[in-house]
């Protein structure tokens, strides 16, 4: 590619959307420049596969400088799109003193797929937010709907990061729509294709849920050192409370004052008979169900939640 053609192409790189994830931005670049995901990464000066095994976590100083040179995006702008953005609050294992480990097994991180607000995606033209990759995010406070993380047609996770997908999944479910074959994989040339913006979203009808989400979102967002330290301690306490409640043999009293849609989502997420009723929600529950866990914990850890007291 000639220098002039390269300059024109890089000049057409769309800026990231406020709060957008790095995976989404790369796919946005791919759509704008009519490239594959791998070619879009190359255009940004990055090597590797389309699986994003490392780029969604952290970029090196050299990689950040290369992206800046090619796109004009300052390193701080790019860093806000990476999981390491939450290193000082929700993901301390990704902090600089934690070593150069790209992977995280944090139970609050959606590593392989993303939740989403269908209304936000419709309004933004397919920009997926970084915060949706954390299970701490369970509703959209702008549109007052619970996030979704599964396709209603194929029932598989949205926006998965494997190389077989690509930029098309910004607006449609691109999971294989053929028959199952071993370990949950599906064979067949057709993909699901369900429009993500048309996925039905459950309306939020409880002020407590919105209040808790806003409080948690404030804890997630890095600020100064004292705020970050307090946020990290509070999130850790919330996580411990969730773990404790998930091990209880009964949910009696824990779901009091919650909407019927939330209670129903909790029941739909329950595992095998004989297991604690809340035990599998964080691992496999929908954002609506996870909201119940966070709200239960918030009634203790965030004592000023309206109408909230210690669960009976």
PDB file of C-alpha atoms in Angstrom, residues 8-304:
ATOM      1  CA  UNK A   8      -6.133   8.092   3.560  1.00  0.00           C
ATOM      2  CA  UNK A   9      -6.992   4.802   5.212  1.00  0.00           C
ATOM      3  CA  UNK A  10      -5.666   5.817   8.614  1.00  0.00           C
ATOM      4  CA  UNK A  11      -7.407   9.174   8.297  1.00  0.00           C
ATOM      5  CA  UNK A  12     -10.689   7.281   7.989  1.00  0.00           C
ATOM      6  CA  UNK A  13     -10.207   5.381  11.261  1.00  0.00           C
ATOM      7  CA  UNK A  14     -13.325   6.179  13.326  1.00  0.00           C
ATOM      8  CA  UNK A  15     -12.755   7.477  16.855  1.00  0.00           C
ATOM      9  CA  UNK A  16     -13.769   5.224  19.753  1.00  0.00           C
ATOM     10  CA  UNK A  17     -17.201   5.725  21.261  1.00  0.00           C
ATOM     11  CA  UNK A  18     -17.332   6.905  24.869  1.00  0.00           C
ATOM     12  CA  UNK A  19     -16.886   3.816  27.051  1.00  0.00           C
ATOM     13  CA  UNK A  20     -16.340   1.485  24.073  1.00  0.00           C
ATOM     14  CA  UNK A  21     -14.339  -1.718  24.523  1.00  0.00           C
ATOM     15  CA  UNK A  22     -11.150  -2.262  22.535  1.00  0.00           C
ATOM     16  CA  UNK A  23     -12.605  -5.330  20.810  1.00  0.00           C
ATOM     17  CA  UNK A  24     -15.569  -3.279  19.659  1.00  0.00           C
ATOM     18  CA  UNK A  25     -13.366  -0.428  18.436  1.00  0.00           C
ATOM     19  CA  UNK A  26     -11.192  -2.760  16.368  1.00  0.00           C
ATOM     20  CA  UNK A  27     -14.315  -4.240  14.793  1.00  0.00           C
ATOM     21  CA  UNK A  28     -15.660  -0.715  14.205  1.00  0.00           C
ATOM     22  CA  UNK A  29     -12.414   0.087  12.374  1.00  0.00           C
ATOM     23  CA  UNK A  30     -12.782  -3.136  10.389  1.00  0.00           C
ATOM     24  CA  UNK A  31     -16.289  -2.161   9.272  1.00  0.00           C
ATOM     25  CA  UNK A  32     -15.302   1.412   8.393  1.00  0.00           C
ATOM     26  CA  UNK A  33     -12.269   0.340   6.347  1.00  0.00           C
ATOM     27  CA  UNK A  34     -13.855  -2.859   4.966  1.00  0.00           C
ATOM     28  CA  UNK A  35     -11.183  -5.051   6.504  1.00  0.00           C
ATOM     29  CA  UNK A  36     -11.088  -8.305   8.384  1.00  0.00           C
ATOM     30  CA  UNK A  37     -10.500  -8.134  12.116  1.00  0.00           C
ATOM     31  CA  UNK A  38      -6.897  -9.329  11.686  1.00  0.00           C
ATOM     32  CA  UNK A  39      -6.265  -6.707   8.996  1.00  0.00           C
ATOM     33  CA  UNK A  40      -7.786  -4.015  11.209  1.00  0.00           C
ATOM     34  CA  UNK A  41      -5.386  -4.975  13.999  1.00  0.00           C
ATOM     35  CA  UNK A  42      -2.518  -4.727  11.530  1.00  0.00           C
ATOM     36  CA  UNK A  43      -3.722  -1.311  10.393  1.00  0.00           C
ATOM     37  CA  UNK A  44      -3.553  -0.170  14.019  1.00  0.00           C
ATOM     38  CA  UNK A  45       0.034  -1.435  14.206  1.00  0.00           C
ATOM     39  CA  UNK A  46      -0.736  -4.559  16.229  1.00  0.00           C
ATOM     40  CA  UNK A  47       0.192  -8.138  15.461  1.00  0.00           C
ATOM     41  CA  UNK A  48      -1.591 -11.304  16.522  1.00  0.00           C
ATOM     42  CA  UNK A  49      -4.776 -13.195  15.898  1.00  0.00           C
ATOM     43  CA  UNK A  50      -8.383 -12.098  15.868  1.00  0.00           C
ATOM     44  CA  UNK A  51      -8.984 -13.975  19.111  1.00  0.00           C
ATOM     45  CA  UNK A  52      -7.752 -11.030  21.195  1.00  0.00           C
ATOM     46  CA  UNK A  53      -6.029 -13.353  23.665  1.00  0.00           C
ATOM     47  CA  UNK A  54      -4.047 -10.432  25.074  1.00  0.00           C
ATOM     48  CA  UNK A  55      -5.080  -7.158  23.460  1.00  0.00           C
ATOM     49  CA  UNK A  56      -8.327  -6.914  25.431  1.00  0.00           C
ATOM     50  CA  UNK A  57      -6.378  -6.887  28.710  1.00  0.00           C
ATOM     51  CA  UNK A  58      -3.444  -4.515  28.324  1.00  0.00           C
ATOM     52  CA  UNK A  59      -1.187  -3.008  25.642  1.00  0.00           C
ATOM     53  CA  UNK A  60       2.511  -2.389  26.135  1.00  0.00           C
ATOM     54  CA  UNK A  61       3.936   1.120  25.979  1.00  0.00           C
ATOM     55  CA  UNK A  62       5.346   0.327  22.547  1.00  0.00           C
ATOM     56  CA  UNK A  63       1.960  -0.890  21.312  1.00  0.00           C
ATOM     57  CA  UNK A  64       0.194   2.166  22.691  1.00  0.00           C
ATOM     58  CA  UNK A  65       2.740   4.393  20.954  1.00  0.00           C
ATOM     59  CA  UNK A  66       2.167   2.582  17.663  1.00  0.00           C
ATOM     60  CA  UNK A  67      -1.596   2.989  17.889  1.00  0.00           C
ATOM     61  CA  UNK A  68      -1.088   6.683  18.699  1.00  0.00           C
ATOM     62  CA  UNK A  69       1.197   7.190  15.719  1.00  0.00           C
ATOM     63  CA  UNK A  70      -1.246   5.546  13.336  1.00  0.00           C
ATOM     64  CA  UNK A  71      -4.531   6.930  14.634  1.00  0.00           C
ATOM     65  CA  UNK A  72      -3.755   9.991  16.738  1.00  0.00           C
ATOM     66  CA  UNK A  73      -5.473   8.365  19.733  1.00  0.00           C
ATOM     67  CA  UNK A  74      -3.605   9.208  22.909  1.00  0.00           C
ATOM     68  CA  UNK A  75      -2.480   6.249  25.063  1.00  0.00           C
ATOM     69  CA  UNK A  76      -4.875   7.262  27.851  1.00  0.00           C
ATOM     70  CA  UNK A  77      -7.790   7.063  25.385  1.00  0.00           C
ATOM     71  CA  UNK A  78      -6.793   3.552  24.324  1.00  0.00           C
ATOM     72  CA  UNK A  79      -6.174   2.393  27.894  1.00  0.00           C
ATOM     73  CA  UNK A  80      -9.748   3.302  28.824  1.00  0.00           C
ATOM     74  CA  UNK A  81     -10.903   0.581  26.402  1.00  0.00           C
ATOM     75  CA  UNK A  82      -8.873  -2.237  28.009  1.00  0.00           C
ATOM     76  CA  UNK A  83      -9.604  -4.479  30.986  1.00  0.00           C
ATOM     77  CA  UNK A  84      -6.571  -2.956  32.691  1.00  0.00           C
ATOM     78  CA  UNK A  85      -8.648   0.235  33.025  1.00  0.00           C
ATOM     79  CA  UNK A  86     -10.310  -1.500  35.984  1.00  0.00           C
ATOM     80  CA  UNK A  87      -7.027  -2.656  37.558  1.00  0.00           C
ATOM     81  CA  UNK A  88      -7.284  -0.115  40.379  1.00  0.00           C
ATOM     82  CA  UNK A  89     -10.857  -1.040  41.270  1.00  0.00           C
ATOM     83  CA  UNK A  90     -12.558  -4.231  40.075  1.00  0.00           C
ATOM     84  CA  UNK A  91      -9.597  -6.158  38.608  1.00  0.00           C
ATOM     85  CA  UNK A  92      -6.611  -5.592  40.934  1.00  0.00           C
ATOM     86  CA  UNK A  93      -4.923  -8.742  39.619  1.00  0.00           C
ATOM     87  CA  UNK A  94      -4.224  -6.766  36.430  1.00  0.00           C
ATOM     88  CA  UNK A  95      -2.338  -3.995  38.255  1.00  0.00           C
ATOM     89  CA  UNK A  96       1.246  -3.267  37.123  1.00  0.00           C
ATOM     90  CA  UNK A  97       2.717  -4.943  40.208  1.00  0.00           C
ATOM     91  CA  UNK A  98       0.740  -8.094  39.452  1.00  0.00           C
ATOM     92  CA  UNK A  99       3.094  -9.181  36.674  1.00  0.00           C
ATOM     93  CA  UNK A 100       2.500  -9.374  32.943  1.00  0.00           C
ATOM     94  CA  UNK A 101      -0.392 -11.826  33.125  1.00  0.00           C
ATOM     95  CA  UNK A 102      -2.902 -11.239  30.366  1.00  0.00           C
ATOM     96  CA  UNK A 103      -5.545 -13.576  31.619  1.00  0.00           C
ATOM     97  CA  UNK A 104      -7.899 -13.331  34.546  1.00  0.00           C
ATOM     98  CA  UNK A 105     -10.172 -15.933  36.079  1.00  0.00           C
ATOM     99  CA  UNK A 106     -12.069 -13.325  38.052  1.00  0.00           C
ATOM    100  CA  UNK A 107     -15.661 -14.586  38.447  1.00  0.00           C
ATOM    101  CA  UNK A 108     -16.950 -11.051  37.810  1.00  0.00           C
ATOM    102  CA  UNK A 109     -15.341 -10.822  34.361  1.00  0.00           C
ATOM    103  CA  UNK A 110     -17.081 -11.913  31.164  1.00  0.00           C
ATOM    104  CA  UNK A 111     -13.954 -13.073  29.360  1.00  0.00           C
ATOM    105  CA  UNK A 112     -15.444 -14.878  26.388  1.00  0.00           C
ATOM    106  CA  UNK A 113     -18.540 -12.809  25.612  1.00  0.00           C
ATOM    107  CA  UNK A 114     -20.356  -9.612  26.534  1.00  0.00           C
ATOM    108  CA  UNK A 115     -23.652  -8.427  27.909  1.00  0.00           C
ATOM    109  CA  UNK A 116     -25.351  -5.493  26.202  1.00  0.00           C
ATOM    110  CA  UNK A 117     -28.208  -3.030  26.194  1.00  0.00           C
ATOM    111  CA  UNK A 118     -30.004  -3.556  22.850  1.00  0.00           C
ATOM    112  CA  UNK A 119     -31.265   0.032  22.903  1.00  0.00           C
ATOM    113  CA  UNK A 120     -27.742   1.406  23.361  1.00  0.00           C
ATOM    114  CA  UNK A 121     -26.491  -0.707  20.459  1.00  0.00           C
ATOM    115  CA  UNK A 122     -29.295   0.555  18.266  1.00  0.00           C
ATOM    116  CA  UNK A 123     -28.526   4.172  19.159  1.00  0.00           C
ATOM    117  CA  UNK A 124     -24.746   3.849  18.709  1.00  0.00           C
ATOM    118  CA  UNK A 125     -24.756   1.758  15.551  1.00  0.00           C
ATOM    119  CA  UNK A 126     -23.181  -1.246  17.231  1.00  0.00           C
ATOM    120  CA  UNK A 127     -20.660   0.091  19.758  1.00  0.00           C
ATOM    121  CA  UNK A 128     -20.159  -2.352  22.664  1.00  0.00           C
ATOM    122  CA  UNK A 129     -19.150  -0.865  26.014  1.00  0.00           C
ATOM    123  CA  UNK A 130     -16.259  -2.104  28.121  1.00  0.00           C
ATOM    124  CA  UNK A 131     -18.359  -1.996  31.306  1.00  0.00           C
ATOM    125  CA  UNK A 132     -20.689  -4.642  29.829  1.00  0.00           C
ATOM    126  CA  UNK A 133     -17.826  -7.142  30.114  1.00  0.00           C
ATOM    127  CA  UNK A 134     -18.046  -6.960  33.907  1.00  0.00           C
ATOM    128  CA  UNK A 135     -20.814  -8.856  35.669  1.00  0.00           C
ATOM    129  CA  UNK A 136     -21.060  -5.930  38.044  1.00  0.00           C
ATOM    130  CA  UNK A 137     -22.957  -4.267  35.177  1.00  0.00           C
ATOM    131  CA  UNK A 138     -26.456  -5.733  35.066  1.00  0.00           C
ATOM    132  CA  UNK A 139     -28.729  -2.926  33.837  1.00  0.00           C
ATOM    133  CA  UNK A 140     -28.676   0.173  31.659  1.00  0.00           C
ATOM    134  CA  UNK A 141     -29.467   3.208  33.794  1.00  0.00           C
ATOM    135  CA  UNK A 142     -30.110   5.296  30.670  1.00  0.00           C
ATOM    136  CA  UNK A 143     -32.791   3.097  29.119  1.00  0.00           C
ATOM    137  CA  UNK A 144     -33.912   1.401  32.370  1.00  0.00           C
ATOM    138  CA  UNK A 145     -33.648  -2.144  31.041  1.00  0.00           C
ATOM    139  CA  UNK A 146     -31.691  -5.142  32.262  1.00  0.00           C
ATOM    140  CA  UNK A 147     -28.745  -6.095  30.075  1.00  0.00           C
ATOM    141  CA  UNK A 148     -28.932  -9.219  27.909  1.00  0.00           C
ATOM    142  CA  UNK A 149     -26.079 -11.655  27.309  1.00  0.00           C
ATOM    143  CA  UNK A 150     -27.682 -14.458  25.290  1.00  0.00           C
ATOM    144  CA  UNK A 151     -29.231 -14.648  21.861  1.00  0.00           C
ATOM    145  CA  UNK A 152     -32.933 -15.546  22.112  1.00  0.00           C
ATOM    146  CA  UNK A 153     -32.708 -17.700  18.966  1.00  0.00           C
ATOM    147  CA  UNK A 154     -29.595 -19.845  19.512  1.00  0.00           C
ATOM    148  CA  UNK A 155     -29.302 -19.212  23.294  1.00  0.00           C
ATOM    149  CA  UNK A 156     -25.530 -18.697  23.052  1.00  0.00           C
ATOM    150  CA  UNK A 157     -23.447 -15.838  24.446  1.00  0.00           C
ATOM    151  CA  UNK A 158     -23.250 -12.516  22.593  1.00  0.00           C
ATOM    152  CA  UNK A 159     -20.111 -10.930  21.146  1.00  0.00           C
ATOM    153  CA  UNK A 160     -17.769 -13.856  21.654  1.00  0.00           C
ATOM    154  CA  UNK A 161     -14.108 -13.170  21.096  1.00  0.00           C
ATOM    155  CA  UNK A 162     -13.011 -16.169  19.005  1.00  0.00           C
ATOM    156  CA  UNK A 163     -11.395 -15.642  15.624  1.00  0.00           C
ATOM    157  CA  UNK A 164     -14.279 -17.241  13.735  1.00  0.00           C
ATOM    158  CA  UNK A 165     -16.489 -14.223  14.334  1.00  0.00           C
ATOM    159  CA  UNK A 166     -15.383 -10.771  13.255  1.00  0.00           C
ATOM    160  CA  UNK A 167     -16.936  -7.391  12.767  1.00  0.00           C
ATOM    161  CA  UNK A 168     -20.417  -8.650  11.844  1.00  0.00           C
ATOM    162  CA  UNK A 169     -21.270  -9.496  15.428  1.00  0.00           C
ATOM    163  CA  UNK A 170     -21.408  -5.817  16.338  1.00  0.00           C
ATOM    164  CA  UNK A 171     -25.002  -5.833  15.089  1.00  0.00           C
ATOM    165  CA  UNK A 172     -25.974  -9.514  14.687  1.00  0.00           C
ATOM    166  CA  UNK A 173     -25.467 -12.828  16.465  1.00  0.00           C
ATOM    167  CA  UNK A 174     -22.797 -14.616  14.446  1.00  0.00           C
ATOM    168  CA  UNK A 175     -22.774 -17.874  16.364  1.00  0.00           C
ATOM    169  CA  UNK A 176     -22.990 -20.998  14.172  1.00  0.00           C
ATOM    170  CA  UNK A 177     -26.620 -21.981  13.745  1.00  0.00           C
ATOM    171  CA  UNK A 178     -26.125 -25.624  12.739  1.00  0.00           C
ATOM    172  CA  UNK A 179     -26.341 -28.759  14.821  1.00  0.00           C
ATOM    173  CA  UNK A 180     -24.340 -29.379  17.985  1.00  0.00           C
ATOM    174  CA  UNK A 181     -21.165 -31.434  17.693  1.00  0.00           C
ATOM    175  CA  UNK A 182     -19.044 -32.340  20.712  1.00  0.00           C
ATOM    176  CA  UNK A 183     -18.274 -29.937  23.594  1.00  0.00           C
ATOM    177  CA  UNK A 184     -21.136 -27.644  22.634  1.00  0.00           C
ATOM    178  CA  UNK A 185     -19.672 -26.635  19.235  1.00  0.00           C
ATOM    179  CA  UNK A 186     -22.002 -26.330  16.272  1.00  0.00           C
ATOM    180  CA  UNK A 187     -21.428 -27.364  12.682  1.00  0.00           C
ATOM    181  CA  UNK A 188     -22.993 -25.852   9.599  1.00  0.00           C
ATOM    182  CA  UNK A 189     -22.375 -23.018   7.154  1.00  0.00           C
ATOM    183  CA  UNK A 190     -25.218 -20.859   8.433  1.00  0.00           C
ATOM    184  CA  UNK A 191     -24.904 -18.464  11.326  1.00  0.00           C
ATOM    185  CA  UNK A 192     -27.705 -17.453  13.653  1.00  0.00           C
ATOM    186  CA  UNK A 193     -27.944 -13.882  12.387  1.00  0.00           C
ATOM    187  CA  UNK A 194     -30.433 -12.564  14.941  1.00  0.00           C
ATOM    188  CA  UNK A 195     -30.268  -8.724  15.109  1.00  0.00           C
ATOM    189  CA  UNK A 196     -28.880  -7.820  18.532  1.00  0.00           C
ATOM    190  CA  UNK A 197     -30.829  -4.548  18.643  1.00  0.00           C
ATOM    191  CA  UNK A 198     -34.064  -6.572  18.411  1.00  0.00           C
ATOM    192  CA  UNK A 199     -33.338  -8.773  21.424  1.00  0.00           C
ATOM    193  CA  UNK A 200     -36.151  -8.152  23.942  1.00  0.00           C
ATOM    194  CA  UNK A 201     -34.938  -6.451  27.097  1.00  0.00           C
ATOM    195  CA  UNK A 202     -36.684  -6.621  30.460  1.00  0.00           C
ATOM    196  CA  UNK A 203     -37.720  -3.240  31.838  1.00  0.00           C
ATOM    197  CA  UNK A 204     -36.420  -2.242  35.272  1.00  0.00           C
ATOM    198  CA  UNK A 205     -39.324  -1.483  37.574  1.00  0.00           C
ATOM    199  CA  UNK A 206     -37.511  -1.200  40.892  1.00  0.00           C
ATOM    200  CA  UNK A 207     -35.751   1.960  42.063  1.00  0.00           C
ATOM    201  CA  UNK A 208     -33.439  -0.066  44.301  1.00  0.00           C
ATOM    202  CA  UNK A 209     -31.961  -1.886  41.290  1.00  0.00           C
ATOM    203  CA  UNK A 210     -31.147   1.390  39.525  1.00  0.00           C
ATOM    204  CA  UNK A 211     -29.703   2.938  42.678  1.00  0.00           C
ATOM    205  CA  UNK A 212     -27.458  -0.064  43.342  1.00  0.00           C
ATOM    206  CA  UNK A 213     -26.255  -0.148  39.736  1.00  0.00           C
ATOM    207  CA  UNK A 214     -25.334   3.524  39.843  1.00  0.00           C
ATOM    208  CA  UNK A 215     -23.485   3.062  43.128  1.00  0.00           C
ATOM    209  CA  UNK A 216     -21.580   0.063  41.799  1.00  0.00           C
ATOM    210  CA  UNK A 217     -20.778   1.852  38.527  1.00  0.00           C
ATOM    211  CA  UNK A 218     -19.271   4.692  40.559  1.00  0.00           C
ATOM    212  CA  UNK A 219     -17.143   2.162  42.455  1.00  0.00           C
ATOM    213  CA  UNK A 220     -15.904   0.643  39.189  1.00  0.00           C
ATOM    214  CA  UNK A 221     -14.734   3.926  37.668  1.00  0.00           C
ATOM    215  CA  UNK A 222     -11.118   4.766  38.600  1.00  0.00           C
ATOM    216  CA  UNK A 223     -10.435   8.157  40.146  1.00  0.00           C
ATOM    217  CA  UNK A 224      -7.844   9.229  42.719  1.00  0.00           C
ATOM    218  CA  UNK A 225      -5.878   6.809  44.881  1.00  0.00           C
ATOM    219  CA  UNK A 226      -8.076   7.072  47.991  1.00  0.00           C
ATOM    220  CA  UNK A 227     -11.269   6.561  45.963  1.00  0.00           C
ATOM    221  CA  UNK A 228      -9.747   3.567  44.192  1.00  0.00           C
ATOM    222  CA  UNK A 229      -8.662   1.949  47.451  1.00  0.00           C
ATOM    223  CA  UNK A 230     -12.085   2.423  49.017  1.00  0.00           C
ATOM    224  CA  UNK A 231     -13.828   1.191  45.874  1.00  0.00           C
ATOM    225  CA  UNK A 232     -11.659  -1.919  45.721  1.00  0.00           C
ATOM    226  CA  UNK A 233     -12.376  -2.766  49.366  1.00  0.00           C
ATOM    227  CA  UNK A 234     -16.123  -2.237  48.894  1.00  0.00           C
ATOM    228  CA  UNK A 235     -16.243  -4.353  45.738  1.00  0.00           C
ATOM    229  CA  UNK A 236     -14.305  -7.103  47.476  1.00  0.00           C
ATOM    230  CA  UNK A 237     -16.730  -7.007  50.391  1.00  0.00           C
ATOM    231  CA  UNK A 238     -19.681  -7.164  48.014  1.00  0.00           C
ATOM    232  CA  UNK A 239     -18.059 -10.146  46.306  1.00  0.00           C
ATOM    233  CA  UNK A 240     -17.553 -11.964  49.610  1.00  0.00           C
ATOM    234  CA  UNK A 241     -21.181 -11.350  50.579  1.00  0.00           C
ATOM    235  CA  UNK A 242     -22.355 -12.694  47.229  1.00  0.00           C
ATOM    236  CA  UNK A 243     -20.253 -15.813  47.781  1.00  0.00           C
ATOM    237  CA  UNK A 244     -21.717 -16.280  51.264  1.00  0.00           C
ATOM    238  CA  UNK A 245     -25.314 -15.865  50.107  1.00  0.00           C
ATOM    239  CA  UNK A 246     -24.734 -18.166  47.128  1.00  0.00           C
ATOM    240  CA  UNK A 247     -23.845 -20.944  49.558  1.00  0.00           C
ATOM    241  CA  UNK A 248     -27.036 -20.670  51.619  1.00  0.00           C
ATOM    242  CA  UNK A 249     -29.389 -23.611  51.459  1.00  0.00           C
ATOM    243  CA  UNK A 250     -32.430 -21.369  51.103  1.00  0.00           C
ATOM    244  CA  UNK A 251     -33.212 -18.074  49.427  1.00  0.00           C
ATOM    245  CA  UNK A 252     -35.988 -17.334  51.906  1.00  0.00           C
ATOM    246  CA  UNK A 253     -36.151 -13.612  52.588  1.00  0.00           C
ATOM    247  CA  UNK A 254     -33.255 -12.759  50.266  1.00  0.00           C
ATOM    248  CA  UNK A 255     -35.417 -11.878  47.266  1.00  0.00           C
ATOM    249  CA  UNK A 256     -37.886  -9.770  49.210  1.00  0.00           C
ATOM    250  CA  UNK A 257     -39.003  -6.563  47.471  1.00  0.00           C
ATOM    251  CA  UNK A 258     -37.559  -7.624  44.114  1.00  0.00           C
ATOM    252  CA  UNK A 259     -39.518  -7.593  40.861  1.00  0.00           C
ATOM    253  CA  UNK A 260     -41.165 -10.750  39.587  1.00  0.00           C
ATOM    254  CA  UNK A 261     -38.909 -10.675  36.523  1.00  0.00           C
ATOM    255  CA  UNK A 262     -35.810 -10.786  38.744  1.00  0.00           C
ATOM    256  CA  UNK A 263     -37.186 -13.602  40.908  1.00  0.00           C
ATOM    257  CA  UNK A 264     -38.105 -15.531  37.758  1.00  0.00           C
ATOM    258  CA  UNK A 265     -34.604 -15.040  36.332  1.00  0.00           C
ATOM    259  CA  UNK A 266     -33.100 -16.360  39.574  1.00  0.00           C
ATOM    260  CA  UNK A 267     -35.250 -19.490  39.412  1.00  0.00           C
ATOM    261  CA  UNK A 268     -34.316 -20.024  35.754  1.00  0.00           C
ATOM    262  CA  UNK A 269     -30.620 -19.883  36.686  1.00  0.00           C
ATOM    263  CA  UNK A 270     -30.805 -22.515  39.412  1.00  0.00           C
ATOM    264  CA  UNK A 271     -28.641 -25.575  38.970  1.00  0.00           C
ATOM    265  CA  UNK A 272     -29.142 -29.219  39.857  1.00  0.00           C
ATOM    266  CA  UNK A 273     -31.643 -30.252  42.543  1.00  0.00           C
ATOM    267  CA  UNK A 274     -30.051 -30.253  45.969  1.00  0.00           C
ATOM    268  CA  UNK A 275     -27.696 -27.369  45.213  1.00  0.00           C
ATOM    269  CA  UNK A 276     -28.092 -24.025  47.013  1.00  0.00           C
ATOM    270  CA  UNK A 277     -30.644 -21.970  45.055  1.00  0.00           C
ATOM    271  CA  UNK A 278     -28.252 -19.070  44.377  1.00  0.00           C
ATOM    272  CA  UNK A 279     -25.075 -21.091  43.855  1.00  0.00           C
ATOM    273  CA  UNK A 280     -24.795 -21.022  40.062  1.00  0.00           C
ATOM    274  CA  UNK A 281     -26.087 -17.561  39.280  1.00  0.00           C
ATOM    275  CA  UNK A 282     -22.779 -15.696  39.101  1.00  0.00           C
ATOM    276  CA  UNK A 283     -21.310 -18.346  36.812  1.00  0.00           C
ATOM    277  CA  UNK A 284     -24.179 -18.888  34.392  1.00  0.00           C
ATOM    278  CA  UNK A 285     -27.029 -16.558  35.348  1.00  0.00           C
ATOM    279  CA  UNK A 286     -28.380 -13.750  33.210  1.00  0.00           C
ATOM    280  CA  UNK A 287     -27.616 -10.123  34.123  1.00  0.00           C
ATOM    281  CA  UNK A 288     -31.162  -9.909  35.500  1.00  0.00           C
ATOM    282  CA  UNK A 289     -30.456 -12.808  37.871  1.00  0.00           C
ATOM    283  CA  UNK A 290     -27.026 -11.457  38.819  1.00  0.00           C
ATOM    284  CA  UNK A 291     -28.703  -8.186  39.772  1.00  0.00           C
ATOM    285  CA  UNK A 292     -30.399 -10.048  42.614  1.00  0.00           C
ATOM    286  CA  UNK A 293     -27.059 -11.189  44.043  1.00  0.00           C
ATOM    287  CA  UNK A 294     -25.585  -7.689  43.912  1.00  0.00           C
ATOM    288  CA  UNK A 295     -28.682  -6.136  45.460  1.00  0.00           C
ATOM    289  CA  UNK A 296     -28.730  -8.659  48.295  1.00  0.00           C
ATOM    290  CA  UNK A 297     -25.099  -7.842  49.086  1.00  0.00           C
ATOM    291  CA  UNK A 298     -25.651  -4.100  48.645  1.00  0.00           C
ATOM    292  CA  UNK A 299     -28.370  -4.115  51.306  1.00  0.00           C
ATOM    293  CA  UNK A 300     -25.593  -4.853  53.789  1.00  0.00           C
ATOM    294  CA  UNK A 301     -22.482  -3.262  52.272  1.00  0.00           C
ATOM    295  CA  UNK A 302     -24.202  -0.119  50.994  1.00  0.00           C
ATOM    296  CA  UNK A 303     -26.404   0.715  53.953  1.00  0.00           C
ATOM    297  CA  UNK A 304     -27.889   3.849  52.422  1.00  0.00           C
TER     298      UNK A 304
END
